[in-house]
CSV table of C-alpha atoms and ligand atoms in Angstrom, one decimal:
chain,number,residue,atom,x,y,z
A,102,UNK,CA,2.7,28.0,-12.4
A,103,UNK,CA,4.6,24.7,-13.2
A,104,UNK,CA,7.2,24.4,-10.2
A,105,UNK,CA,10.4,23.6,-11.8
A,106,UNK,CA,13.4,21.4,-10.6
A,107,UNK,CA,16.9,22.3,-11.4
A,108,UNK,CA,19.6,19.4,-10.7
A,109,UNK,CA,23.1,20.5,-9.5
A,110,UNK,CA,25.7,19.4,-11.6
A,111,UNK,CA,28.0,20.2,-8.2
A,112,UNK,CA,26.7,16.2,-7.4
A,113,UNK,CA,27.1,14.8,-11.0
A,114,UNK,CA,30.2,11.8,-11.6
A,115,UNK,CA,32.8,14.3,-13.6
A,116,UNK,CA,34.1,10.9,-14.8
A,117,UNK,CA,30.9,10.3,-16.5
A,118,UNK,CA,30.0,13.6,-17.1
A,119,UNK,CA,28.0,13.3,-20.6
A,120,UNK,CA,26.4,10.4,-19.2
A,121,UNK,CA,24.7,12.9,-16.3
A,122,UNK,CA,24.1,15.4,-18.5
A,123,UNK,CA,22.0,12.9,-21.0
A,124,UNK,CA,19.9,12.1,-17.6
A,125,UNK,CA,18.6,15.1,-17.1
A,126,UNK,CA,17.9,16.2,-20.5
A,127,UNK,CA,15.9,12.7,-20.4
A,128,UNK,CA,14.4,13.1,-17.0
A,129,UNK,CA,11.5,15.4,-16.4
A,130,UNK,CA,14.1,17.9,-14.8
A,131,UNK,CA,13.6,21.9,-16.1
A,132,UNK,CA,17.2,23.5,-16.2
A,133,UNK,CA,20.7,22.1,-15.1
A,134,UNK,CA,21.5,24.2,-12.0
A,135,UNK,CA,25.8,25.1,-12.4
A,136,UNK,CA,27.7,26.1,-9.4
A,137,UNK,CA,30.8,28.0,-9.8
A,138,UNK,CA,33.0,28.7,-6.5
A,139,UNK,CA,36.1,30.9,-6.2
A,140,UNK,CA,37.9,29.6,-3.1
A,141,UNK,CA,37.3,33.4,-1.7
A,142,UNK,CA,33.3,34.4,-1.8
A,143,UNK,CA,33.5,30.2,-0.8
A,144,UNK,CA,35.7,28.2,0.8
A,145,UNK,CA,35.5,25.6,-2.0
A,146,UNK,CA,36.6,26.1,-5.5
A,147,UNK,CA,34.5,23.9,-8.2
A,148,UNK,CA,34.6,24.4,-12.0
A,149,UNK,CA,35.1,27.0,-14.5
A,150,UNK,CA,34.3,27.8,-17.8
A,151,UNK,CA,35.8,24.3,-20.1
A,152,UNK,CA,33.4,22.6,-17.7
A,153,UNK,CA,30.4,24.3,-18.6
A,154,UNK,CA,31.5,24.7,-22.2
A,155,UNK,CA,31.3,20.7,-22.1
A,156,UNK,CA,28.1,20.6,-20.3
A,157,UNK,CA,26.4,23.4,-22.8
A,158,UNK,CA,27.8,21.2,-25.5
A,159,UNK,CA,25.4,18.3,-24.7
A,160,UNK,CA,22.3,20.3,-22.6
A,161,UNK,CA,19.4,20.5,-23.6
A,162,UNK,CA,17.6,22.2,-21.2
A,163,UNK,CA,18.7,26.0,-19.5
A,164,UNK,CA,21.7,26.4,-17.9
A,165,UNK,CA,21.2,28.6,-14.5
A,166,UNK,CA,24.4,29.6,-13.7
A,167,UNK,CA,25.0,30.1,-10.0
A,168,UNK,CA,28.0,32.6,-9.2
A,169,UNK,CA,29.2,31.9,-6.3
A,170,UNK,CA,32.5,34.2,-6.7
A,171,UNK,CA,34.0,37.5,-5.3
A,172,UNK,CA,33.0,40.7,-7.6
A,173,UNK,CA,31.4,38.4,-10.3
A,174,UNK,CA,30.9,41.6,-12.5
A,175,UNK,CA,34.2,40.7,-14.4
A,176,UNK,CA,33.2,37.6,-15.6
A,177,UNK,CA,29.3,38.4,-16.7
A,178,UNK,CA,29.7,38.5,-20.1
A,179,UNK,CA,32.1,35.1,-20.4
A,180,UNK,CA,29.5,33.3,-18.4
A,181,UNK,CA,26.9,34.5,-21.3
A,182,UNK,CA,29.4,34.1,-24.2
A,183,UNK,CA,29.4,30.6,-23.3
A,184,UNK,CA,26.3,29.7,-22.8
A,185,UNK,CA,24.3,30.4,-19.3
A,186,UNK,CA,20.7,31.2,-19.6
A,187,UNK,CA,20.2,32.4,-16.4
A,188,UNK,CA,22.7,34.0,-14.3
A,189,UNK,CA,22.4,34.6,-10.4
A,190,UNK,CA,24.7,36.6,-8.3
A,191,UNK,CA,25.0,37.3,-4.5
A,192,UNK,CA,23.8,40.1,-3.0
A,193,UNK,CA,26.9,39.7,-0.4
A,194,UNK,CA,29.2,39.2,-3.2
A,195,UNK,CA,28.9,42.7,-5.4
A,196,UNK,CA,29.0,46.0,-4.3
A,197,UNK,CA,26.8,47.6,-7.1
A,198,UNK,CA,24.1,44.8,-7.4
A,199,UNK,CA,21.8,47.4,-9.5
A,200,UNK,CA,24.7,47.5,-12.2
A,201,UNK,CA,25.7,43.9,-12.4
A,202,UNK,CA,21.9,43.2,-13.1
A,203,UNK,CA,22.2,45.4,-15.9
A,204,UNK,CA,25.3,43.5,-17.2
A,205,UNK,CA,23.9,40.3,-16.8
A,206,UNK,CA,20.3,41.8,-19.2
A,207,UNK,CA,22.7,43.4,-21.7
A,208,UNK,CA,24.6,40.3,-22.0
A,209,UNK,CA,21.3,38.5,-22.8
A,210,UNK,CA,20.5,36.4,-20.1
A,211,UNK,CA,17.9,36.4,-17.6
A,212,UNK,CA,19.0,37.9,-14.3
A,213,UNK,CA,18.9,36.8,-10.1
A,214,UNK,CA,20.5,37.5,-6.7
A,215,UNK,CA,21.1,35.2,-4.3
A,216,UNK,CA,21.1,35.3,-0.4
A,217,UNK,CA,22.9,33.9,2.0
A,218,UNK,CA,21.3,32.5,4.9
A,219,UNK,CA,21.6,35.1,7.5
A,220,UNK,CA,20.8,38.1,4.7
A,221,UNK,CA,17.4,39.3,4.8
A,222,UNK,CA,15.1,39.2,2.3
A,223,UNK,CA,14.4,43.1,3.3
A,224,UNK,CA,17.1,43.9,1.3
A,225,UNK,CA,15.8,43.5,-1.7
A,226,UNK,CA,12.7,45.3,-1.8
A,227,UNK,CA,13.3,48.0,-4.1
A,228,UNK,CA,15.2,45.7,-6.8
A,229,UNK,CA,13.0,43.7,-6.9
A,230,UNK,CA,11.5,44.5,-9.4
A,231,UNK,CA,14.4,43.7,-11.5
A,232,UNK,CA,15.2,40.3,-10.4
A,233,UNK,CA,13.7,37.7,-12.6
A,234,UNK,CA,14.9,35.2,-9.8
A,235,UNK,CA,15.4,35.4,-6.5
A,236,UNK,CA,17.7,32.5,-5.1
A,237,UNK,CA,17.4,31.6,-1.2
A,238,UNK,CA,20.3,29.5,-0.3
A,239,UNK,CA,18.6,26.9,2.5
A,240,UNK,CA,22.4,26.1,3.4
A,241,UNK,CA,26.1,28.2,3.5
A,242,UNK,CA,27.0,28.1,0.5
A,243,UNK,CA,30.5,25.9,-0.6
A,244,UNK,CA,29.4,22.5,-0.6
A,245,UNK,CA,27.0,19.7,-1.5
A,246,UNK,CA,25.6,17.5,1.0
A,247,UNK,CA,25.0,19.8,3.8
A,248,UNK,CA,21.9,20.3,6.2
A,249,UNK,CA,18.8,21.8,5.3
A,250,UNK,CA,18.4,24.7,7.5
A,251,UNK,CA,14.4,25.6,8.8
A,252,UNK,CA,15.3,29.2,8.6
A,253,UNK,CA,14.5,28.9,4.4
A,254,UNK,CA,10.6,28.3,5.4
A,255,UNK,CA,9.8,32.0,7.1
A,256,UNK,CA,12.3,33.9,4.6
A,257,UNK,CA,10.3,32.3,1.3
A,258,UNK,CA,7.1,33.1,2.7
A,259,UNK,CA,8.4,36.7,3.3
A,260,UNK,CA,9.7,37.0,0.2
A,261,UNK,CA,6.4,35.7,-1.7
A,262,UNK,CA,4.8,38.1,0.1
A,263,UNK,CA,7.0,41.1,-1.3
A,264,UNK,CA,6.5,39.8,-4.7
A,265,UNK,CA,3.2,39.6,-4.4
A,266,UNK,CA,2.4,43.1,-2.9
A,267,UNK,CA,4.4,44.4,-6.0
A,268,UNK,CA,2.4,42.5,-8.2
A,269,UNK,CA,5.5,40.8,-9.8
A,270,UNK,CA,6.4,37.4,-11.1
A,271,UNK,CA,10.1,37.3,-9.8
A,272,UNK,CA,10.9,33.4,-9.3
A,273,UNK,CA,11.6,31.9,-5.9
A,274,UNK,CA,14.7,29.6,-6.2
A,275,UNK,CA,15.9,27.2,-3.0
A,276,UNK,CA,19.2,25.4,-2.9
A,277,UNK,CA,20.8,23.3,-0.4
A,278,UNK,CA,19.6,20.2,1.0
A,279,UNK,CA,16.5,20.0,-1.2
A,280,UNK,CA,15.3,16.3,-0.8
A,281,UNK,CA,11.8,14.6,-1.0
A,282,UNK,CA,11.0,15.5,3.0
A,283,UNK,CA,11.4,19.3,2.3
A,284,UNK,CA,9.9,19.6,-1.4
A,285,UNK,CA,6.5,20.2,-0.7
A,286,UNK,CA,6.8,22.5,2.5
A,287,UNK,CA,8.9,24.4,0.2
A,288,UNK,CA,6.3,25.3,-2.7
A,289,UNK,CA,3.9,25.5,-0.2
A,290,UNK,CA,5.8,28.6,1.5
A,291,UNK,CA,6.1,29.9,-2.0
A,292,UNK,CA,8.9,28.1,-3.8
A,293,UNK,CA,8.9,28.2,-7.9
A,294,UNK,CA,12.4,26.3,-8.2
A,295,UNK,CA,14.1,23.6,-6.1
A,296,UNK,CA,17.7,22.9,-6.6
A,297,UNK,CA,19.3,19.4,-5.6
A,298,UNK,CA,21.9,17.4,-6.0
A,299,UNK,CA,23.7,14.8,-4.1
A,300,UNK,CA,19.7,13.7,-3.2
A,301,UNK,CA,19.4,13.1,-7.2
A,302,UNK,CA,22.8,12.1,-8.2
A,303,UNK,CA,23.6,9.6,-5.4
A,304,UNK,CA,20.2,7.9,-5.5
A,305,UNK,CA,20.1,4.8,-7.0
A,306,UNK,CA,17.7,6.1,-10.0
A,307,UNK,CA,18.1,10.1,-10.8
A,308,UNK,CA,16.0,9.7,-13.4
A,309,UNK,CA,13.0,8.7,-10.8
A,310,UNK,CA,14.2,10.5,-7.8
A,311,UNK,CA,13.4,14.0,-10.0
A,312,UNK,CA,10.3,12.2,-11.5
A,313,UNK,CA,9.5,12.0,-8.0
A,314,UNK,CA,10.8,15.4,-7.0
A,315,UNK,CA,9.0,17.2,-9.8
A,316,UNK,CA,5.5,15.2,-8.9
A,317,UNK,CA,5.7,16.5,-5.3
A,318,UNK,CA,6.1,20.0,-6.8
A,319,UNK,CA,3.1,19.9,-9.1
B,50,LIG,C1,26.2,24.8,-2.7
B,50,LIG,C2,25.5,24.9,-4.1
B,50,LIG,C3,24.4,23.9,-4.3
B,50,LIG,C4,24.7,22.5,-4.0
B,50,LIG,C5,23.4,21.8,-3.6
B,50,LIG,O1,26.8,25.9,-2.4
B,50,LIG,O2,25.0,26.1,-4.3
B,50,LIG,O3,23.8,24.1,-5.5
B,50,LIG,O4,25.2,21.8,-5.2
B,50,LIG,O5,23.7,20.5,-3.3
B,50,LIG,P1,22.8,19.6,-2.3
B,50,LIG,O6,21.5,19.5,-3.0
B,50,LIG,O7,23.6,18.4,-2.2
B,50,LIG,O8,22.7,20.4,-1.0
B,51,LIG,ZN1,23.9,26.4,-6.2
């Protein structure tokens, strides 16, 4: 399958926010990766809905709406309303992860959970078969810029094992500290999606720094 990269707005210049978003619907880049934070799931609060209005306004490409907020069922079908593709929830985050699934198919999106470093990727096994996308946060989540942490490697190649004994074709999904240096060990364990941003939006050419990204991935 064609391994797909998925920019973080998180790292974009808000200033010149069109700007970014023309770059990646020019660059070889697959969907725009959103991150929203609540100050409480997170200790960092981000952007809301105006913000991604704006960005849908001008994408091209998927928007893959990360949730990164306490009891996200209550916002599902805003976040769809206005435009996210894909929508990815933690597993740490909502207590009825089978419903909020649901929500997120009836409201016409494509559905994913997330985990947080030091969740297990045991706990999914018997959802799995309803996630289109599994998301394996390679950092804590909050904040751009942060380490890569080696623990991702051993939990993706679980995980593509589990998919694979079930004879799905859930997506694997890695954010946090995605850079040129980790790319390929990444897919190699099993990765479908890479998620960066301050590597691709404070290099000096995002446009080639995701060419580059995306050739290392296929
Ligand atoms: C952090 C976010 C990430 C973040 C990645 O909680 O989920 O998507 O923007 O940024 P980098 O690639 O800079 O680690
Ligand atoms: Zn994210």
């Amino acid at each position: 399958m064609n391994k797909l990269i998925a920019p973080s707005m998180l790292a974009a210049d808000f200033g010149n926010l069109q700007r970014d978003i023309e770059m990646v619907n020019n660059s070889d880049a697959d969907w725009f990766h959103i991150d929203v934070m609540d100050g409480h799931f997170v200790p960092n609060i981000s952007y809301g809905m105006p913000v991604i209005q704006a960005i849908k306004k001008h994408a091209t490409k998927p928007l893959d709406v990360h949730l990164m907020i306490e009891k996200p069922e209550r916002y599902i079908e805003e976040f769809a309303n206005i435009g996210a593709d894909i929508i990815t929830v933690h597993y740490e985050s909502t207590v009825h992860l089978h419903r909020t699934l649901t929500q997120i198919e009836d409201a016409g999106c494509k559905a994913g959970v997330v985990l947080n470093l030091t969740t297990p990727v045991s706990v999914l096994e018997d959802i799995l078969p309803k996630c289109y996308m599994v998301l394996i946060m390679s950092i804590n989540p909050g904040f751009g810029g942060q380490k890569f942490e080696q623990i991702t490697y051993q939990k993706v190649k679980k995980l593509r094992k589990m998919i694979t004994e079930q004879g799905l074709d859930t997506l694997i999904e890695i954010d946090g500290g995605v850079t040129n240096k980790n790319a390929k060990d990444l897919i190699d364990a099993g990765a479908d999606v890479l998620v960066s941003g301050s590597y691709i939006f404070k290099s000096e050419n995002p446009t080639s720094t995701i060419s580059d990204l995306k050739s290392i991935c296929n």
